[in-house]
CSV table of C-alpha atoms in Angstrom, one decimal:
chain,number,residue,atom,x,y,z
O,158,MET,CA,40.4,-60.3,21.2
O,159,ASN,CA,37.4,-58.1,21.2
O,160,ALA,CA,39.0,-56.1,18.4
O,161,ASN,CA,39.6,-59.2,16.3
O,162,ASN,CA,36.0,-60.4,16.9
O,163,ASN,CA,34.7,-57.0,15.8
O,164,ALA,CA,36.8,-57.0,12.8
O,165,ALA,CA,35.6,-60.5,11.8
O,166,GLN,CA,32.0,-59.7,11.9
O,167,PRO,CA,30.3,-58.7,8.7
O,168,ALA,CA,30.2,-55.0,7.8
O,169,ASN,CA,26.4,-54.9,7.8
O,170,GLN,CA,26.1,-56.1,11.4
O,171,PRO,CA,23.6,-53.7,13.0
O,172,ALA,CA,24.9,-53.9,16.6
O,173,ASN,CA,28.6,-53.2,15.8
O,174,GLN,CA,27.6,-50.3,13.5
O,175,ALA,CA,25.7,-48.8,16.4
O,176,ALA,CA,28.7,-49.4,18.7
O,177,ASN,CA,31.2,-47.9,16.3
O,178,GLN,CA,29.1,-44.9,15.3
O,179,PRO,CA,27.5,-43.4,18.4
O,180,ALA,CA,27.4,-39.9,16.8
O,181,ASN,CA,25.0,-41.1,14.1
O,182,LEU,CA,22.7,-42.6,16.7
O,183,ASN,CA,22.7,-39.4,18.7
O,184,ASN,CA,21.7,-37.5,15.5
O,185,ILE,CA,18.8,-40.0,15.0
O,186,PHE,CA,17.8,-39.5,18.7
O,187,ASN,CA,17.8,-35.8,18.3
O,188,ASN,CA,15.7,-36.0,15.1
O,189,LEU,CA,13.2,-38.1,17.1
O,190,GLY,CA,12.6,-35.5,19.7
O,191,VAL,CA,13.7,-32.0,19.1
O,192,ASN,CA,11.5,-31.0,16.1
O,193,PHE,CA,8.4,-32.6,17.5
O,194,GLN,CA,8.8,-31.0,20.9
O,195,SER,CA,9.4,-27.6,19.4
O,196,LEU,CA,6.4,-27.9,17.1
O,197,VAL,CA,4.0,-29.0,19.8
O,198,ALA,CA,5.3,-26.3,22.2
O,199,SER,CA,4.8,-23.6,19.7
O,200,THR,CA,1.3,-25.0,18.8
O,201,LEU,CA,0.3,-25.2,22.5
O,202,ARG,CA,1.3,-21.5,22.9
O,203,GLN,CA,-0.6,-20.5,19.8
O,204,TYR,CA,-4.0,-22.2,20.4
O,205,PRO,CA,-6.4,-22.5,23.3
O,206,ARG,CA,-6.8,-26.0,24.8
O,207,ARG,CA,-10.3,-26.6,23.6
O,208,MET,CA,-11.7,-28.9,20.9
O,209,PRO,CA,-15.0,-29.2,19.1
O,210,VAL,CA,-17.5,-31.9,20.0
O,211,GLN,CA,-20.6,-32.6,17.8
O,212,ASN,CA,-23.7,-32.4,20.0
O,213,GLN,CA,-27.2,-32.8,18.5
O,214,GLY,CA,-26.4,-30.9,15.3
O,215,SER,CA,-24.4,-28.1,17.0
O,216,ILE,CA,-20.8,-27.8,18.0
O,217,ALA,CA,-19.9,-27.7,21.7
O,218,TYR,CA,-16.5,-27.4,23.2
O,219,ARG,CA,-14.8,-29.4,25.9
O,220,ARG,CA,-11.5,-29.3,27.7
O,221,SER,CA,-8.8,-31.3,25.9
O,222,ARG,CA,-5.1,-31.9,26.2
O,223,PHE,CA,-4.8,-31.0,22.5
O,224,PRO,CA,-5.3,-27.5,21.2
O,225,PHE,CA,-8.2,-26.5,18.9
O,226,PRO,CA,-7.0,-24.2,16.1
O,227,SER,CA,-9.0,-20.9,16.2
O,228,VAL,CA,-7.3,-19.1,13.2
O,229,THR,CA,-8.1,-19.1,9.5
O,230,ASP,CA,-8.6,-22.3,7.5
O,231,LEU,CA,-5.6,-21.5,5.4
O,232,ALA,CA,-3.3,-21.2,8.5
O,233,ASN,CA,-4.8,-24.4,9.8
O,234,TRP,CA,-4.0,-26.2,6.6
O,235,ALA,CA,-0.5,-24.9,6.6
O,236,LEU,CA,0.0,-26.1,10.1
O,237,ALA,CA,-1.4,-29.5,9.2
O,238,ASN,CA,1.1,-29.8,6.3
O,239,ALA,CA,3.9,-28.9,8.7
O,240,ILE,CA,2.8,-31.6,11.1
O,241,LYS,CA,2.6,-34.1,8.2
O,242,ARG,CA,6.2,-33.2,7.3
O,243,GLU,CA,7.3,-33.8,10.9
O,244,LEU,CA,5.4,-37.2,10.9
O,245,VAL,CA,7.3,-38.3,7.8
O,246,ALA,CA,10.6,-37.3,9.2
O,247,LEU,CA,9.8,-39.0,12.5
O,248,GLN,CA,8.7,-42.2,10.9
O,249,THR,CA,11.8,-42.2,8.6
O,250,SER,CA,14.0,-41.8,11.7
O,251,VAL,CA,12.4,-44.7,13.4
O,252,VAL,CA,12.9,-46.9,10.3
O,253,VAL,CA,16.6,-45.9,10.1
O,254,LEU,CA,17.0,-46.6,13.8
O,255,ARG,CA,15.4,-50.1,13.6
O,256,ARG,CA,17.6,-51.0,10.7
O,257,THR,CA,20.8,-49.7,12.3
O,258,VAL,CA,20.5,-51.3,15.8
O,259,ASP,CA,20.1,-54.9,16.8
O,260,VAL,CA,17.2,-54.4,19.2
O,261,ASP,CA,17.4,-58.0,20.5
O,262,GLU,CA,20.6,-57.5,22.4
O,263,GLU,CA,20.6,-56.6,26.1
O,264,THR,CA,22.7,-53.4,25.4
O,265,SER,CA,19.9,-51.9,23.4
O,266,THR,CA,17.9,-50.6,26.4
O,267,GLN,CA,18.4,-47.0,25.4
O,268,VAL,CA,17.4,-47.7,21.8
O,269,HIS,CA,14.2,-49.5,23.1
O,270,ALA,CA,13.4,-46.5,25.2
O,271,SER,CA,13.9,-44.1,22.3
O,272,LEU,CA,11.8,-46.2,20.0
O,273,LYS,CA,9.0,-46.3,22.5
O,274,GLN,CA,9.2,-42.6,23.0
O,275,ALA,CA,9.2,-42.1,19.2
O,276,ALA,CA,6.2,-44.3,18.8
O,277,GLU,CA,4.3,-42.3,21.4
O,278,SER,CA,5.3,-39.1,19.8
O,279,ILE,CA,4.1,-40.3,16.4
O,280,LEU,CA,0.7,-41.2,18.0
O,281,LYS,CA,0.4,-37.8,19.6
O,282,LEU,CA,1.4,-36.1,16.5
O,283,GLU,CA,-1.2,-38.1,14.4
O,284,ARG,CA,-3.9,-37.1,16.9
O,285,LEU,CA,-2.9,-33.5,16.8
O,286,LEU,CA,-3.0,-33.7,13.0
O,287,GLN,CA,-6.5,-35.2,13.0
O,288,ILE,CA,-7.8,-32.4,15.5
O,289,ILE,CA,-6.5,-29.7,13.2
O,290,LEU,CA,-7.9,-31.4,10.1
O,291,ASP,CA,-11.3,-31.8,11.8
O,292,ALA,CA,-11.3,-28.0,12.5
O,293,ILE,CA,-11.2,-27.3,8.7
O,294,PRO,CA,-14.5,-27.5,6.9
O,295,ILE,CA,-14.5,-30.1,4.1
O,296,GLU,CA,-15.2,-27.5,1.5
O,297,ALA,CA,-12.2,-25.5,2.6
O,298,ARG,CA,-9.7,-28.3,2.2
O,299,PRO,CA,-7.6,-28.5,-0.9
O,300,ASN,CA,-8.5,-31.5,-3.0
O,301,ALA,CA,-8.0,-32.8,-6.5
O,302,ALA,CA,-10.7,-30.4,-7.9
O,303,SER,CA,-9.1,-27.4,-6.2
O,304,ALA,CA,-5.7,-28.5,-7.5
O,305,VAL,CA,-7.1,-28.5,-11.0
O,306,LYS,CA,-8.5,-25.1,-10.5
O,307,ALA,CA,-5.2,-23.8,-9.1
O,308,GLN,CA,-3.3,-25.2,-12.0
O,309,LYS,CA,-5.7,-23.4,-14.4
O,310,VAL,CA,-4.9,-20.2,-12.6
O,311,PHE,CA,-1.1,-20.7,-13.0
O,312,ASP,CA,-1.5,-21.8,-16.6
O,313,VAL,CA,-2.9,-18.3,-17.4
O,314,ALA,CA,-0.6,-16.6,-19.9
O,315,GLU,CA,1.2,-13.5,-18.5
O,316,LEU,CA,-0.2,-14.2,-15.0
O,317,LEU,CA,2.8,-12.4,-13.4
O,318,GLU,CA,2.1,-9.4,-15.6
O,319,LYS,CA,-1.5,-9.3,-14.5
O,320,ILE,CA,-0.5,-9.4,-10.9
O,321,LEU,CA,2.2,-6.7,-11.3
O,322,LEU,CA,-0.2,-4.4,-13.0
O,323,ASN,CA,-2.0,-4.0,-9.7
O,324,CYS,CA,1.1,-2.7,-8.0
O,325,GLU,CA,2.2,0.9,-7.3
O,326,TYR,CA,5.2,2.4,-9.0
O,327,HIS,CA,7.5,1.9,-6.0
O,328,ASP,CA,6.4,-1.7,-5.9
O,329,PHE,CA,7.5,-2.0,-9.5
O,330,ILE,CA,10.9,-0.9,-8.6
O,331,SER,CA,11.2,-3.4,-5.8
O,332,ALA,CA,9.8,-6.3,-7.9
O,333,MET,CA,12.3,-5.6,-10.7
O,334,GLN,CA,15.0,-6.6,-8.3
O,335,VAL,CA,13.5,-9.9,-7.1
O,336,ASN,CA,15.0,-12.3,-9.7
O,337,ARG,CA,15.6,-12.8,-13.4
O,338,THR,CA,11.9,-13.9,-14.0
O,339,PHE,CA,10.6,-10.7,-12.6
O,340,ALA,CA,13.2,-8.6,-14.6
O,341,GLN,CA,12.3,-10.4,-17.8
O,342,ALA,CA,8.5,-9.7,-17.1
O,343,PHE,CA,9.3,-6.0,-17.0
O,344,ARG,CA,11.4,-6.1,-20.2
O,345,ARG,CA,9.0,-8.1,-22.2
O,346,SER,CA,5.6,-6.6,-21.1
O,347,ALA,CA,4.6,-3.6,-23.2
O,348,ARG,CA,1.7,-2.9,-20.8
O,349,ILE,CA,4.0,-2.8,-17.7
O,350,GLN,CA,6.4,-0.5,-19.5
O,351,GLN,CA,3.5,1.8,-20.4
O,352,VAL,CA,2.3,2.0,-16.8
O,353,MET,CA,5.9,2.7,-15.7
O,354,GLY,CA,6.2,5.4,-18.3
O,355,LEU,CA,9.0,3.6,-20.2
O,356,ARG,CA,6.8,3.3,-23.3
O,357,ALA,CA,4.4,6.0,-24.6
O,358,ILE,CA,0.6,5.7,-24.5
O,359,THR,CA,-1.1,7.4,-27.4
O,360,ASP,CA,-4.5,8.0,-25.9
O,361,GLY,CA,-6.4,7.9,-22.6
O,362,SER,CA,-6.7,10.2,-19.6
O,363,PRO,CA,-3.4,11.8,-18.5
O,364,PHE,CA,-1.7,10.4,-15.5
O,365,SER,CA,1.8,10.5,-14.0
O,366,PRO,CA,3.5,7.1,-13.7
O,367,VAL,CA,5.9,8.4,-11.0
O,368,ALA,CA,3.4,10.4,-8.9
O,369,ASN,CA,4.1,10.0,-5.2
O,370,ALA,CA,7.0,7.7,-6.0
O,371,PHE,CA,9.9,9.9,-4.9
O,372,PHE,CA,9.9,11.8,-1.6
O,373,VAL,CA,12.0,14.7,-0.1
O,374,SER,CA,12.8,12.7,3.0
O,375,ARG,CA,15.9,11.0,1.6
O,376,GLY,CA,18.1,13.6,-0.2
O,377,CYS,CA,16.9,15.9,-2.9
O,378,MET,CA,14.2,14.3,-4.8
O,379,ILE,CA,11.7,15.1,-7.5
O,380,ARG,CA,8.2,15.1,-6.1
O,381,LEU,CA,4.8,14.7,-7.8
O,382,GLU,CA,2.0,15.4,-5.3
O,383,ASP,CA,-0.8,12.9,-4.8
O,384,HIS,CA,-3.4,15.2,-6.4
O,385,HIS,CA,-1.2,15.7,-9.4
O,386,ARG,CA,-1.3,12.0,-10.4
O,387,TYR,CA,-4.2,12.6,-12.8
O,388,GLY,CA,-3.5,16.4,-13.1
O,389,HIS,CA,-4.9,19.4,-11.3
O,390,GLN,CA,-7.9,20.9,-12.9
O,391,VAL,CA,-7.7,24.6,-14.0
O,392,GLN,CA,-10.8,25.2,-16.1
O,393,ASP,CA,-13.6,22.8,-17.0
O,394,ASN,CA,-11.5,21.1,-19.8
O,395,GLU,CA,-8.0,21.8,-18.6
O,396,VAL,CA,-5.6,20.1,-16.2
O,397,VAL,CA,-2.2,21.0,-15.0
O,398,VAL,CA,0.6,18.4,-15.0
O,399,SER,CA,3.4,19.5,-12.7
O,400,ALA,CA,6.7,18.2,-11.3
O,401,ILE,CA,8.2,20.1,-8.3
O,402,PHE,CA,11.7,19.9,-7.1
O,403,ASN,CA,12.1,20.8,-3.4
O,404,GLY,CA,15.4,20.9,-1.5
O,405,SER,CA,15.5,18.3,1.1
O,406,SER,CA,16.9,20.6,3.8
O,407,PRO,CA,16.5,24.4,4.3
O,408,PHE,CA,19.7,24.4,6.4
O,409,GLU,CA,22.3,22.7,4.1
O,410,GLU,CA,22.6,21.6,0.5
O,411,HIS,CA,22.5,18.0,-0.6
O,412,PRO,CA,23.5,16.6,-4.0
O,413,LEU,CA,20.8,15.6,-6.5
O,414,PRO,CA,20.0,11.9,-6.7
O,415,ARG,CA,21.5,9.8,-9.4
O,416,ILE,CA,19.2,7.5,-11.2
O,417,SER,CA,19.9,4.8,-13.7
O,418,GLU,CA,19.5,5.3,-17.4
O,419,ARG,CA,16.4,3.1,-17.4
O,420,PHE,CA,14.6,5.4,-15.0
O,421,ARG,CA,15.9,8.5,-16.7
O,422,ASP,CA,13.8,7.6,-19.6
O,423,THR,CA,10.6,7.4,-17.5
O,424,LEU,CA,7.9,9.8,-18.9
O,425,VAL,CA,6.7,12.4,-16.5
O,426,CYS,CA,3.2,12.0,-18.0
O,427,GLN,CA,1.2,9.6,-20.0
O,428,PRO,CA,0.3,10.3,-22.7
O,429,PRO,CA,3.6,12.1,-23.2
O,430,ILE,CA,3.7,15.9,-22.9
O,431,LYS,CA,6.2,17.5,-25.3
O,432,GLN,CA,6.7,20.8,-23.5
O,433,MET,CA,6.9,22.0,-19.9
O,434,ARG,CA,7.3,25.5,-18.6
O,435,VAL,CA,10.1,25.8,-16.0
O,436,ARG,CA,10.5,28.4,-13.3
O,437,ALA,CA,12.7,28.9,-10.2
O,438,GLY,CA,10.7,29.8,-7.2
O,439,CYS,CA,13.2,32.3,-6.0
O,440,CYS,CA,12.8,34.9,-8.7
O,441,GLU,CA,11.1,33.5,-11.8
O,442,ASP,CA,7.6,33.3,-10.4
O,443,PRO,CA,5.5,35.6,-12.7
O,444,LEU,CA,3.9,37.0,-9.5
O,445,PHE,CA,7.3,37.8,-8.0
O,446,ARG,CA,7.9,41.0,-9.9
O,447,ARG,CA,4.5,42.5,-9.0
O,448,ARG,CA,4.8,41.5,-5.3
O,449,ASN,CA,8.4,42.6,-5.0
O,450,ALA,CA,7.5,45.9,-6.5
O,451,ASN,CA,5.1,46.5,-3.7
O,452,ASN,CA,7.7,45.3,-1.2
O,453,LEU,CA,5.7,42.2,-0.4
O,454,GLN,CA,7.2,38.8,0.3
O,455,PRO,CA,6.6,36.5,-2.8
O,456,HIS,CA,5.2,33.1,-2.5
O,457,PRO,CA,4.4,30.3,-5.0
O,458,PRO,CA,1.2,31.0,-6.8
O,459,SER,CA,-1.8,28.9,-6.8
O,460,LEU,CA,-2.0,26.4,-9.7
O,461,THR,CA,-5.6,27.5,-10.3
O,462,SER,CA,-4.3,30.9,-11.7
O,463,LEU,CA,-2.1,29.3,-14.3
O,464,ALA,CA,-4.7,29.9,-17.1
O,465,ASP,CA,-5.0,33.5,-16.1
O,466,ARG,CA,-1.2,33.9,-16.2
O,467,ASP,CA,-0.7,32.2,-19.6
O,468,GLU,CA,0.8,35.3,-21.1
O,469,GLU,CA,3.3,35.7,-18.3
O,470,MET,CA,4.1,32.0,-18.4
O,471,GLN,CA,5.1,32.3,-22.0
O,472,GLN,CA,7.9,34.5,-20.9
O,473,LEU,CA,9.5,31.6,-19.0
O,474,HIS,CA,11.8,29.1,-20.7
O,475,SER,CA,10.7,25.6,-21.4
O,476,ILE,CA,12.1,22.1,-21.9
O,477,ASP,CA,10.9,20.3,-25.0
O,478,SER,CA,11.0,16.8,-26.4
O,479,GLU,CA,9.3,15.2,-29.4
O,480,THR,CA,9.0,11.9,-27.6
O,481,GLY,CA,7.9,13.3,-24.3
O,482,ILE,CA,9.4,15.0,-21.2
O,483,THR,CA,11.2,12.4,-19.1
O,484,LEU,CA,12.4,12.3,-15.5
O,485,GLY,CA,16.0,12.6,-16.6
O,486,GLN,CA,15.2,15.9,-18.3
O,487,VAL,CA,13.5,17.2,-15.2
O,488,LEU,CA,16.5,16.2,-13.1
O,489,ASP,CA,19.0,17.8,-15.5
O,490,GLU,CA,17.1,21.1,-15.7
O,491,THR,CA,16.7,21.1,-11.9
O,492,ARG,CA,20.4,20.7,-11.5
O,493,ARG,CA,21.1,23.5,-14.0
O,494,LEU,CA,18.7,25.9,-12.3
O,495,ARG,CA,19.8,25.1,-8.9
O,496,ASP,CA,23.5,25.9,-9.8
O,497,GLU,CA,22.4,29.0,-11.7
O,498,HIS,CA,20.3,30.4,-8.8
O,499,ARG,CA,22.4,29.2,-5.9
O,500,TYR,CA,23.2,32.9,-5.0
O,501,CYS,CA,20.1,34.5,-6.4
O,502,PRO,CA,20.0,38.2,-5.3
O,503,ASP,CA,16.2,38.3,-5.5
O,504,ALA,CA,15.5,35.4,-3.2
O,505,TYR,CA,13.6,36.3,-0.1
O,506,PRO,CA,15.1,35.6,3.4
O,507,GLY,CA,13.0,32.4,4.0
O,508,LEU,CA,14.8,30.7,1.1
O,509,HIS,CA,18.3,31.3,2.3
O,510,ARG,CA,20.2,28.6,4.1
O,511,ASP,CA,22.6,29.1,7.0
O,512,ASP,CA,25.6,29.1,4.6
O,513,GLY,CA,23.9,31.8,2.4
O,514,THR,CA,23.0,29.6,-0.5
O,515,VAL,CA,19.4,29.6,-1.8
O,516,ASP,CA,17.1,26.6,-1.3
O,517,VAL,CA,15.8,26.7,-4.9
O,518,HIS,CA,12.4,25.2,-5.7
O,519,VAL,CA,12.0,24.4,-9.3
O,520,HIS,CA,8.6,24.1,-10.9
O,521,PHE,CA,7.7,22.3,-14.1
O,522,GLU,CA,4.2,22.8,-15.4
O,523,ALA,CA,2.2,22.1,-18.5
O,524,ILE,CA,-1.5,22.7,-19.3
O,525,LEU,CA,-3.3,20.0,-21.1
O,526,GLN,CA,-6.6,20.3,-23.0
O,527,LEU,CA,-8.9,17.3,-22.5
O,528,PRO,CA,-12.2,16.2,-24.1
O,529,ARG,CA,-15.2,17.2,-22.0
O,530,ASP,CA,-16.2,13.6,-21.6
O,531,ASP,CA,-12.7,12.6,-20.2
O,532,PRO,CA,-13.0,10.4,-17.0
O,533,VAL,CA,-10.8,12.7,-15.1
O,534,LEU,CA,-12.9,15.7,-15.9
O,535,LEU,CA,-16.1,13.8,-15.2
O,536,ALA,CA,-14.7,12.8,-11.7
O,537,ASN,CA,-13.7,16.4,-11.0
O,538,ARG,CA,-17.2,17.6,-11.9
O,539,ARG,CA,-18.8,15.1,-9.6
O,540,ALA,CA,-16.4,16.0,-6.8
O,541,LYS,CA,-17.2,19.8,-7.4
O,542,ALA,CA,-20.9,19.1,-7.4
O,543,SER,CA,-20.7,17.2,-4.2
O,544,PHE,CA,-18.6,20.0,-2.6
O,545,ASP,CA,-21.0,22.7,-3.7
O,546,PHE,CA,-23.9,20.7,-2.2
O,547,GLU,CA,-22.0,20.3,1.1
O,548,GLN,CA,-21.2,24.0,1.1
O,549,LYS,CA,-24.9,24.9,0.5
O,550,ASP,CA,-26.0,22.5,3.2
O,551,PHE,CA,-23.5,24.0,5.6
O,552,ALA,CA,-24.6,27.5,4.8
O,553,ALA,CA,-28.2,26.6,5.4
O,554,LYS,CA,-27.4,25.0,8.8
O,555,ASP,CA,-25.3,28.0,9.7
O,556,GLN,CA,-28.1,30.4,8.9
O,557,LYS,CA,-30.6,28.3,11.0
O,558,ILE,CA,-28.2,28.4,14.0
O,559,GLN,CA,-27.8,32.2,13.6
O,560,GLN,CA,-31.5,32.6,13.6
O,561,TYR,CA,-31.9,30.4,16.6
O,562,ILE,CA,-29.2,32.4,18.4
O,563,ALA,CA,-31.2,35.6,17.6
O,564,ALA,CA,-34.4,34.0,18.9
O,565,LYS,CA,-32.7,33.0,22.2
O,566,GLN,CA,-31.4,36.5,22.7
O,567,SER,CA,-34.7,38.0,21.9
O,568,ALA,CA,-36.4,35.7,24.5
O,569,ARG,CA,-33.8,36.7,27.1
O,570,ASP,CA,-34.3,40.4,26.5
O,571,ASN,CA,-38.1,40.0,26.7
O,572,GLY,CA,-38.0,37.9,29.8
O,573,GLU,CA,-39.4,34.9,28.1
O,574,PRO,CA,-38.2,31.3,28.5
O,575,ILE,CA,-35.4,30.4,26.1
O,576,PRO,CA,-36.8,28.0,23.5
O,577,THR,CA,-35.1,24.8,22.6
O,578,LEU,CA,-33.9,24.2,19.1
O,579,GLN,CA,-36.9,21.9,18.4
O,580,GLU,CA,-39.3,24.6,19.7
O,581,PHE,CA,-37.7,27.2,17.5
O,582,GLU,CA,-37.9,24.9,14.5
O,583,ALA,CA,-41.6,24.3,15.1
O,584,ARG,CA,-42.3,28.0,15.4
O,585,SER,CA,-40.4,28.7,12.3
O,586,LEU,CA,-42.3,26.1,10.4
O,587,VAL,CA,-45.7,27.6,11.5
O,588,THR,CA,-44.4,31.0,10.6
O,589,ASN,CA,-43.3,29.8,7.1
O,590,VAL,CA,-46.7,28.2,6.5
O,591,GLU,CA,-48.5,31.4,7.5
O,592,ASP,CA,-46.3,33.5,5.3
O,593,HIS,CA,-47.0,31.1,2.4
O,594,ASP,CA,-50.7,31.3,2.9
O,595,ASP,CA,-50.6,35.1,3.1
O,596,ALA,CA,-48.6,35.3,-0.1
O,597,GLU,CA,-51.0,33.1,-1.9
O,598,ALA,CA,-54.0,35.2,-0.7
O,599,SER,CA,-52.3,38.3,-1.9
O,600,ASN,CA,-51.8,36.8,-5.3
O,601,ASP,CA,-55.4,35.8,-5.5
O,602,ASP,CA,-56.5,39.3,-4.7
O,603,GLN,CA,-54.3,40.8,-7.4
O,604,LEU,CA,-55.7,38.3,-9.9
O,605,GLU,CA,-59.4,39.3,-9.0
O,606,GLN,CA,-58.5,43.0,-9.4
């Protein structure tokens, strides 16, 4: 009988839909409570329970059941938008529930309770939203004018390129793998390709696109030191561009890294250098023969002596390229020299691994002539002038302390009170003035004669 009555009722009867679909109602009930409770709970944990109160032109604080946001305006605005989304979802759920259930029937007690709870939640959420909005200054809130300004920013041509140009090389590598939009930006931007060393720059100060990009910590890598990014100064108008291969482990041999064709074409230096001298640290160091003849342990020479060793450097072989030396060439030559010198008989004990193979360090070096007004050289000169000044200042302070020590020792030996540094400086000043006066008087006497 009940089944027939239920079947006879229209399909859009709210009460019977509620009776026949309890799972849908449960979902609505869950939507009414869970998200709001979790949001409020996380908010209460994050903020102190204090709120601002306007008091005679100043802001005071009083205890409140609602938290007062104390983080940045941007974070508050993000939280306000999250609450707005929860409000919309909550209000939508209430509307759906009212349309689904016949709230006039006696069996709808649970629905009435849920609707009442939802209404209270909406009120609390609206109050919380207003508190957060009140905490954000008017001028810091996004509005129609700021939306126009934001749109102008995003309408800037090649905006992604301008942002990427502020990244480091390892960030370039990561950004290329984000999505197709980023990958296309790298393929289409001539400037990004120049910064990455994939397209040659014809002028400007030399720099290494891959400096400090690869490290020895993960397998055998090519390493360009931090101070080599813009070249290491040799003479006043010369810089050295160098790439150094170091084995990753002195105890066992690891294979060289494999890099894609795209990165194999990366230029070691911009503007491109067409020739680099190559040497193996185990025996091809020009200083090795002189040191070994005296039975001394060889060690890598200082880069500052490269200009003095130019004749000896000419005896080393080189790698050449009309379009510029690339990372791939450095890697290939490193692989060749490592295999060739794996059992080098001239390598000193410190380069031998436990299995008898030699940990070959391969050095690639080139000396570049720069204009005297090049920014790199100007920066180097300023740094050198600052260093020289600091050295002179340190030497003067050291000399003063040495004189003070001598004065203290003299006072001790003569049974006099040991002077303080201030007393010593005052006596020295008087002595210097007297010496200056005596010197001037002597000069006057000589002029009169």
